[in-house]
Amino acid sequence: MPEVEKNTPPRPYPSQYVRPWAAKNGDRVTIRPIRPNDEPLMVKFHETLSDRSVYLRYFSSLSLSRRVAHERLLNICLCDYDREMALVAERTDPTIGECQIMGVGRMSKLHSGNEAEVAVLVSDRFQKLGLGHELLRRVIEIAHDENLSSVSAEVLPDNIAMQVIVKHLGFRVRTSEDLSSVRAFLDL
Ligand SMILES: CC(C)(COP(=O)(O)OP(=O)(O)OC[C@H]1O[C@@H](n2cnc3c(N)ncnc32)[C@H](O)[C@@H]1OP(=O)(O)O)[C@@H](O)C(=O)NCCC(=O)NCCS
């Protein structure tokens, strides 16, 4: 008889990664792993993104309707924390008293299991406040805690901001032969 596969219980919410942070403009921010009920906030977050930011993150003009498709967001918000980690940065909008997501940092383990791909996306309104740098720094910290050996990111050659950030964080940067992309690597 075939052996019955044992289901491993899902990993509990990694609350050790919930921590405050202060933006350069003084905004008080909470950076925390994404939760299943973040879908409505993620829809609003995507509505704030410029075409340019979307292009720099996804390397194509992924439409808003595709970005906020329920299936897609469900996958992102119901994250298997053993396989990937999405951190959101949230603040309370003082004018309406509602929470809003300012940016997202992600780490997805590759098949090898001890390497991961990382990426960051900050809402246009909150760019240049140090958030992209802080989200990536925290994602790297988590990768380190999870005993990964390295992380890498794919960056478009004209994405100067991201190249500044990865260099600050100690990544090695390599441009592809056809100059179409830049790959950044960090050994942990
Ligand atoms: C790239 C991105 C994540 C940067 O986030 P951010 O919060 O605006 O960046 P930070 O405020 O943390 O800036 C970090 C550094 O980059 C520099 N920088 C930021 N934007 C810059 C720009 N447009 N040109 C040059 N330098 C820039 C900052 O001066 C800062 O350097 P410093 O620490 O020496 O002052 C953000 O612009 C973004 O989401 N872009 C669209 C998506 C994307 O490109 N994702 C990356 C693909 S993986």
Short mmCIF file of N, CA and C in Angstrom, two decimals, residues 38-136:
data_model
loop_
_atom_site.label_atom_id
_atom_site.label_comp_id
_atom_site.label_asym_id
_atom_site.label_seq_id
_atom_site.Cartn_x
_atom_site.Cartn_y
_atom_site.Cartn_z
N ASP A 38 -4.78 40.95 4.17
CA ASP A 38 -4.23 42.19 3.60
C ASP A 38 -4.70 42.46 2.17
N GLU A 39 -5.51 41.57 1.61
CA GLU A 39 -5.87 41.73 0.19
C GLU A 39 -6.47 43.10 -0.13
N PRO A 40 -7.46 43.62 0.66
CA PRO A 40 -8.02 44.94 0.30
C PRO A 40 -6.96 46.05 0.35
N LEU A 41 -6.04 45.97 1.30
CA LEU A 41 -4.98 46.99 1.38
C LEU A 41 -4.02 46.86 0.20
N MET A 42 -3.81 45.63 -0.24
CA MET A 42 -2.91 45.42 -1.39
C MET A 42 -3.55 45.97 -2.67
N VAL A 43 -4.88 45.86 -2.78
CA VAL A 43 -5.57 46.42 -3.96
C VAL A 43 -5.32 47.93 -3.98
N LYS A 44 -5.52 48.57 -2.83
CA LYS A 44 -5.33 50.03 -2.76
C LYS A 44 -3.87 50.39 -3.04
N PHE A 45 -2.96 49.59 -2.53
CA PHE A 45 -1.53 49.84 -2.78
C PHE A 45 -1.25 49.83 -4.29
N HIS A 46 -1.76 48.82 -4.98
CA HIS A 46 -1.51 48.72 -6.43
C HIS A 46 -2.11 49.91 -7.18
N GLU A 47 -3.23 50.42 -6.66
CA GLU A 47 -3.86 51.58 -7.33
C GLU A 47 -2.97 52.82 -7.28
N THR A 48 -2.03 52.85 -6.33
CA THR A 48 -1.19 54.05 -6.17
C THR A 48 0.05 54.03 -7.07
N LEU A 49 0.31 52.91 -7.74
CA LEU A 49 1.60 52.76 -8.45
C LEU A 49 1.58 53.40 -9.83
N SER A 50 2.65 54.10 -10.16
CA SER A 50 2.78 54.67 -11.51
C SER A 50 3.16 53.56 -12.50
N ASP A 51 2.90 53.83 -13.78
CA ASP A 51 3.29 52.86 -14.82
C ASP A 51 4.79 52.59 -14.77
N ARG A 52 5.54 53.62 -14.47
CA ARG A 52 7.01 53.50 -14.43
C ARG A 52 7.44 52.53 -13.31
N SER A 53 6.84 52.69 -12.12
CA SER A 53 7.21 51.81 -11.01
C SER A 53 6.84 50.36 -11.33
N VAL A 54 5.66 50.18 -11.93
CA VAL A 54 5.22 48.83 -12.29
C VAL A 54 6.21 48.22 -13.28
N TYR A 55 6.60 48.99 -14.26
CA TYR A 55 7.53 48.50 -15.28
C TYR A 55 8.88 48.11 -14.64
N LEU A 56 9.36 48.96 -13.75
CA LEU A 56 10.67 48.68 -13.13
C LEU A 56 10.62 47.43 -12.26
N ARG A 57 9.46 47.15 -11.68
CA ARG A 57 9.35 45.98 -10.80
C ARG A 57 9.10 44.69 -11.59
N TYR A 58 8.19 44.77 -12.59
CA TYR A 58 7.77 43.54 -13.28
C TYR A 58 8.38 43.39 -14.66
N PHE A 59 9.19 44.36 -15.09
CA PHE A 59 9.84 44.33 -16.41
C PHE A 59 8.83 44.34 -17.54
N SER A 60 7.59 44.73 -17.25
CA SER A 60 6.57 44.84 -18.29
C SER A 60 5.45 45.70 -17.72
N SER A 61 4.51 46.06 -18.60
CA SER A 61 3.43 46.93 -18.12
C SER A 61 2.24 46.10 -17.65
N LEU A 62 2.41 45.40 -16.55
CA LEU A 62 1.35 44.54 -16.01
C LEU A 62 0.16 45.43 -15.59
N SER A 63 -1.01 45.16 -16.16
CA SER A 63 -2.15 46.06 -15.91
C SER A 63 -2.63 45.97 -14.46
N LEU A 64 -3.33 47.02 -14.03
CA LEU A 64 -3.86 47.04 -12.66
C LEU A 64 -4.79 45.85 -12.45
N SER A 65 -5.66 45.57 -13.44
CA SER A 65 -6.63 44.47 -13.22
C SER A 65 -5.90 43.13 -13.04
N ARG A 66 -4.80 42.95 -13.73
CA ARG A 66 -4.06 41.69 -13.54
C ARG A 66 -3.33 41.69 -12.20
N ARG A 67 -2.82 42.86 -11.81
CA ARG A 67 -2.08 42.92 -10.54
C ARG A 67 -2.98 42.68 -9.34
N VAL A 68 -4.25 43.12 -9.46
CA VAL A 68 -5.14 42.97 -8.29
C VAL A 68 -6.10 41.78 -8.43
N ALA A 69 -5.88 40.95 -9.43
CA ALA A 69 -6.76 39.78 -9.60
C ALA A 69 -6.77 38.97 -8.29
N HIS A 70 -7.96 38.55 -7.89
CA HIS A 70 -8.12 37.88 -6.60
C HIS A 70 -7.17 36.69 -6.43
N GLU A 71 -7.09 35.84 -7.47
CA GLU A 71 -6.23 34.65 -7.40
C GLU A 71 -4.79 35.03 -7.10
N ARG A 72 -4.34 36.08 -7.80
CA ARG A 72 -2.95 36.51 -7.66
C ARG A 72 -2.68 37.03 -6.25
N LEU A 73 -3.57 37.93 -5.78
CA LEU A 73 -3.35 38.53 -4.46
C LEU A 73 -3.51 37.50 -3.35
N LEU A 74 -4.41 36.55 -3.57
CA LEU A 74 -4.60 35.49 -2.57
C LEU A 74 -3.30 34.71 -2.40
N ASN A 75 -2.67 34.41 -3.52
CA ASN A 75 -1.39 33.70 -3.51
C ASN A 75 -0.32 34.46 -2.73
N ILE A 76 -0.34 35.78 -2.92
CA ILE A 76 0.68 36.62 -2.29
C ILE A 76 0.39 36.77 -0.79
N CYS A 77 -0.90 37.00 -0.47
CA CYS A 77 -1.26 37.27 0.94
C CYS A 77 -1.28 35.99 1.78
N LEU A 78 -1.65 34.88 1.16
CA LEU A 78 -1.67 33.59 1.88
C LEU A 78 -0.32 32.92 1.71
N CYS A 79 0.68 33.62 2.16
CA CYS A 79 2.03 33.20 1.80
C CYS A 79 2.48 31.99 2.64
N ASP A 80 3.16 31.06 2.00
CA ASP A 80 3.74 29.93 2.72
C ASP A 80 5.08 30.43 3.25
N TYR A 81 5.10 30.79 4.54
CA TYR A 81 6.28 31.45 5.10
C TYR A 81 7.53 30.58 5.07
N ASP A 82 7.36 29.27 4.83
CA ASP A 82 8.54 28.41 4.71
C ASP A 82 9.22 28.59 3.36
N ARG A 83 8.43 29.03 2.37
CA ARG A 83 8.92 29.11 1.00
C ARG A 83 9.23 30.55 0.60
N GLU A 84 8.45 31.47 1.13
CA GLU A 84 8.66 32.87 0.76
C GLU A 84 8.25 33.79 1.89
N MET A 85 8.68 35.02 1.80
CA MET A 85 8.32 35.99 2.82
C MET A 85 8.05 37.31 2.12
N ALA A 86 6.85 37.84 2.33
CA ALA A 86 6.55 39.17 1.81
C ALA A 86 6.38 40.07 3.02
N LEU A 87 7.15 41.15 3.06
CA LEU A 87 7.03 42.12 4.14
C LEU A 87 6.27 43.32 3.61
N VAL A 88 5.31 43.82 4.37
CA VAL A 88 4.65 45.06 3.97
C VAL A 88 5.04 46.16 4.96
N ALA A 89 5.12 47.39 4.44
CA ALA A 89 5.35 48.55 5.30
C ALA A 89 4.02 49.26 5.36
N GLU A 90 3.49 49.47 6.57
CA GLU A 90 2.18 50.13 6.66
C GLU A 90 2.23 51.33 7.61
N ARG A 91 1.39 52.29 7.32
CA ARG A 91 1.24 53.46 8.19
C ARG A 91 -0.24 53.76 8.30
N THR A 92 -0.59 54.59 9.29
CA THR A 92 -1.98 55.05 9.37
C THR A 92 -2.04 56.40 8.72
N ASP A 93 -2.89 56.53 7.72
CA ASP A 93 -3.06 57.82 7.04
C ASP A 93 -3.72 58.78 8.03
N PRO A 94 -3.03 59.86 8.45
CA PRO A 94 -3.59 60.71 9.50
C PRO A 94 -4.86 61.44 9.06
N THR A 95 -5.06 61.63 7.77
CA THR A 95 -6.24 62.39 7.34
C THR A 95 -7.53 61.56 7.44
N ILE A 96 -7.40 60.24 7.19
CA ILE A 96 -8.62 59.41 7.24
C ILE A 96 -8.56 58.33 8.32
N GLY A 97 -7.41 58.24 8.98
CA GLY A 97 -7.27 57.27 10.07
C GLY A 97 -7.26 55.83 9.62
N GLU A 98 -6.98 55.60 8.33
CA GLU A 98 -6.98 54.22 7.82
C GLU A 98 -5.56 53.75 7.54
N CYS A 99 -5.36 52.43 7.68
CA CYS A 99 -4.05 51.85 7.38
C CYS A 99 -3.81 51.84 5.89
N GLN A 100 -2.58 52.07 5.50
CA GLN A 100 -2.26 51.93 4.08
C GLN A 100 -0.89 51.28 3.92
N ILE A 101 -0.78 50.49 2.87
CA ILE A 101 0.50 49.84 2.59
C ILE A 101 1.32 50.79 1.72
N MET A 102 2.56 51.03 2.17
CA MET A 102 3.45 51.97 1.48
C MET A 102 4.41 51.23 0.54
N GLY A 103 4.72 50.00 0.87
CA GLY A 103 5.68 49.26 0.06
C GLY A 103 5.70 47.80 0.46
N VAL A 104 6.28 47.00 -0.41
CA VAL A 104 6.35 45.55 -0.19
C VAL A 104 7.75 45.06 -0.55
N GLY A 105 8.32 44.24 0.30
CA GLY A 105 9.60 43.58 0.00
C GLY A 105 9.36 42.09 -0.01
N ARG A 106 9.97 41.38 -0.97
CA ARG A 106 9.70 39.94 -1.07
C ARG A 106 10.97 39.13 -1.17
N MET A 107 10.88 37.94 -0.61
CA MET A 107 11.96 36.97 -0.75
C MET A 107 11.33 35.64 -1.13
N SER A 108 11.70 35.08 -2.27
CA SER A 108 11.14 33.79 -2.68
C SER A 108 12.30 32.81 -2.81
N LYS A 109 12.20 31.71 -2.07
CA LYS A 109 13.28 30.72 -2.15
C LYS A 109 13.30 30.07 -3.53
N LEU A 110 14.48 29.82 -4.03
CA LEU A 110 14.62 29.13 -5.32
C LEU A 110 14.59 27.63 -5.06
N HIS A 111 14.56 26.83 -6.16
CA HIS A 111 14.40 25.38 -5.99
C HIS A 111 15.47 24.76 -5.11
N SER A 112 16.68 25.30 -5.19
CA SER A 112 17.78 24.73 -4.40
C SER A 112 17.44 24.76 -2.91
N GLY A 113 16.56 25.71 -2.51
CA GLY A 113 16.14 25.78 -1.11
C GLY A 113 17.03 26.66 -0.25
N ASN A 114 18.27 26.90 -0.68
CA ASN A 114 19.11 27.75 0.17
C ASN A 114 19.52 29.07 -0.49
N GLU A 115 18.83 29.37 -1.60
CA GLU A 115 19.03 30.68 -2.24
C GLU A 115 17.66 31.30 -2.44
N ALA A 116 17.63 32.63 -2.58
CA ALA A 116 16.32 33.28 -2.78
C ALA A 116 16.46 34.46 -3.71
N GLU A 117 15.34 34.74 -4.38
CA GLU A 117 15.22 35.93 -5.23
C GLU A 117 14.54 37.00 -4.38
N VAL A 118 15.05 38.23 -4.44
CA VAL A 118 14.44 39.30 -3.64
C VAL A 118 13.99 40.44 -4.56
N ALA A 119 12.97 41.17 -4.11
CA ALA A 119 12.46 42.30 -4.89
C ALA A 119 11.76 43.28 -3.94
N VAL A 120 11.67 44.52 -4.38
CA VAL A 120 11.04 45.55 -3.56
C VAL A 120 10.18 46.43 -4.46
N LEU A 121 9.08 46.94 -3.90
CA LEU A 121 8.22 47.86 -4.63
C LEU A 121 7.65 48.87 -3.63
N VAL A 122 7.94 50.15 -3.87
CA VAL A 122 7.48 51.20 -2.96
C VAL A 122 6.52 52.10 -3.74
N SER A 123 5.40 52.44 -3.11
CA SER A 123 4.42 53.32 -3.73
C SER A 123 5.09 54.66 -4.06
N ASP A 124 4.78 55.21 -5.23
CA ASP A 124 5.46 56.43 -5.71
C ASP A 124 5.48 57.55 -4.67
N ARG A 125 4.36 57.69 -3.98
CA ARG A 125 4.24 58.75 -3.00
C ARG A 125 5.23 58.62 -1.86
N PHE A 126 5.69 57.39 -1.58
CA PHE A 126 6.57 57.16 -0.44
C PHE A 126 8.00 56.82 -0.85
N GLN A 127 8.31 57.04 -2.12
CA GLN A 127 9.68 56.78 -2.56
C GLN A 127 10.61 57.87 -2.03
N LYS A 128 11.89 57.52 -1.98
CA LYS A 128 12.96 58.44 -1.52
C LYS A 128 12.84 58.81 -0.04
N LEU A 129 12.22 57.94 0.73
CA LEU A 129 12.14 58.16 2.19
C LEU A 129 12.96 57.11 2.94
N GLY A 130 13.73 56.33 2.19
CA GLY A 130 14.55 55.29 2.82
C GLY A 130 13.85 53.94 2.92
N LEU A 131 12.60 53.87 2.46
CA LEU A 131 11.82 52.65 2.66
C LEU A 131 12.31 51.47 1.81
N GLY A 132 12.66 51.73 0.55
CA GLY A 132 13.15 50.66 -0.32
C GLY A 132 14.38 50.01 0.30
N HIS A 133 15.27 50.83 0.78
CA HIS A 133 16.49 50.34 1.42
C HIS A 133 16.15 49.52 2.67
N GLU A 134 15.25 50.03 3.50
CA GLU A 134 14.92 49.34 4.75
C GLU A 134 14.19 48.02 4.49
N LEU A 135 13.27 48.00 3.52
CA LEU A 135 12.57 46.74 3.22
C LEU A 135 13.55 45.68 2.74
N LEU A 136 14.47 46.09 1.87
CA LEU A 136 15.42 45.10 1.35
C LEU A 136 16.37 44.64 2.47
#
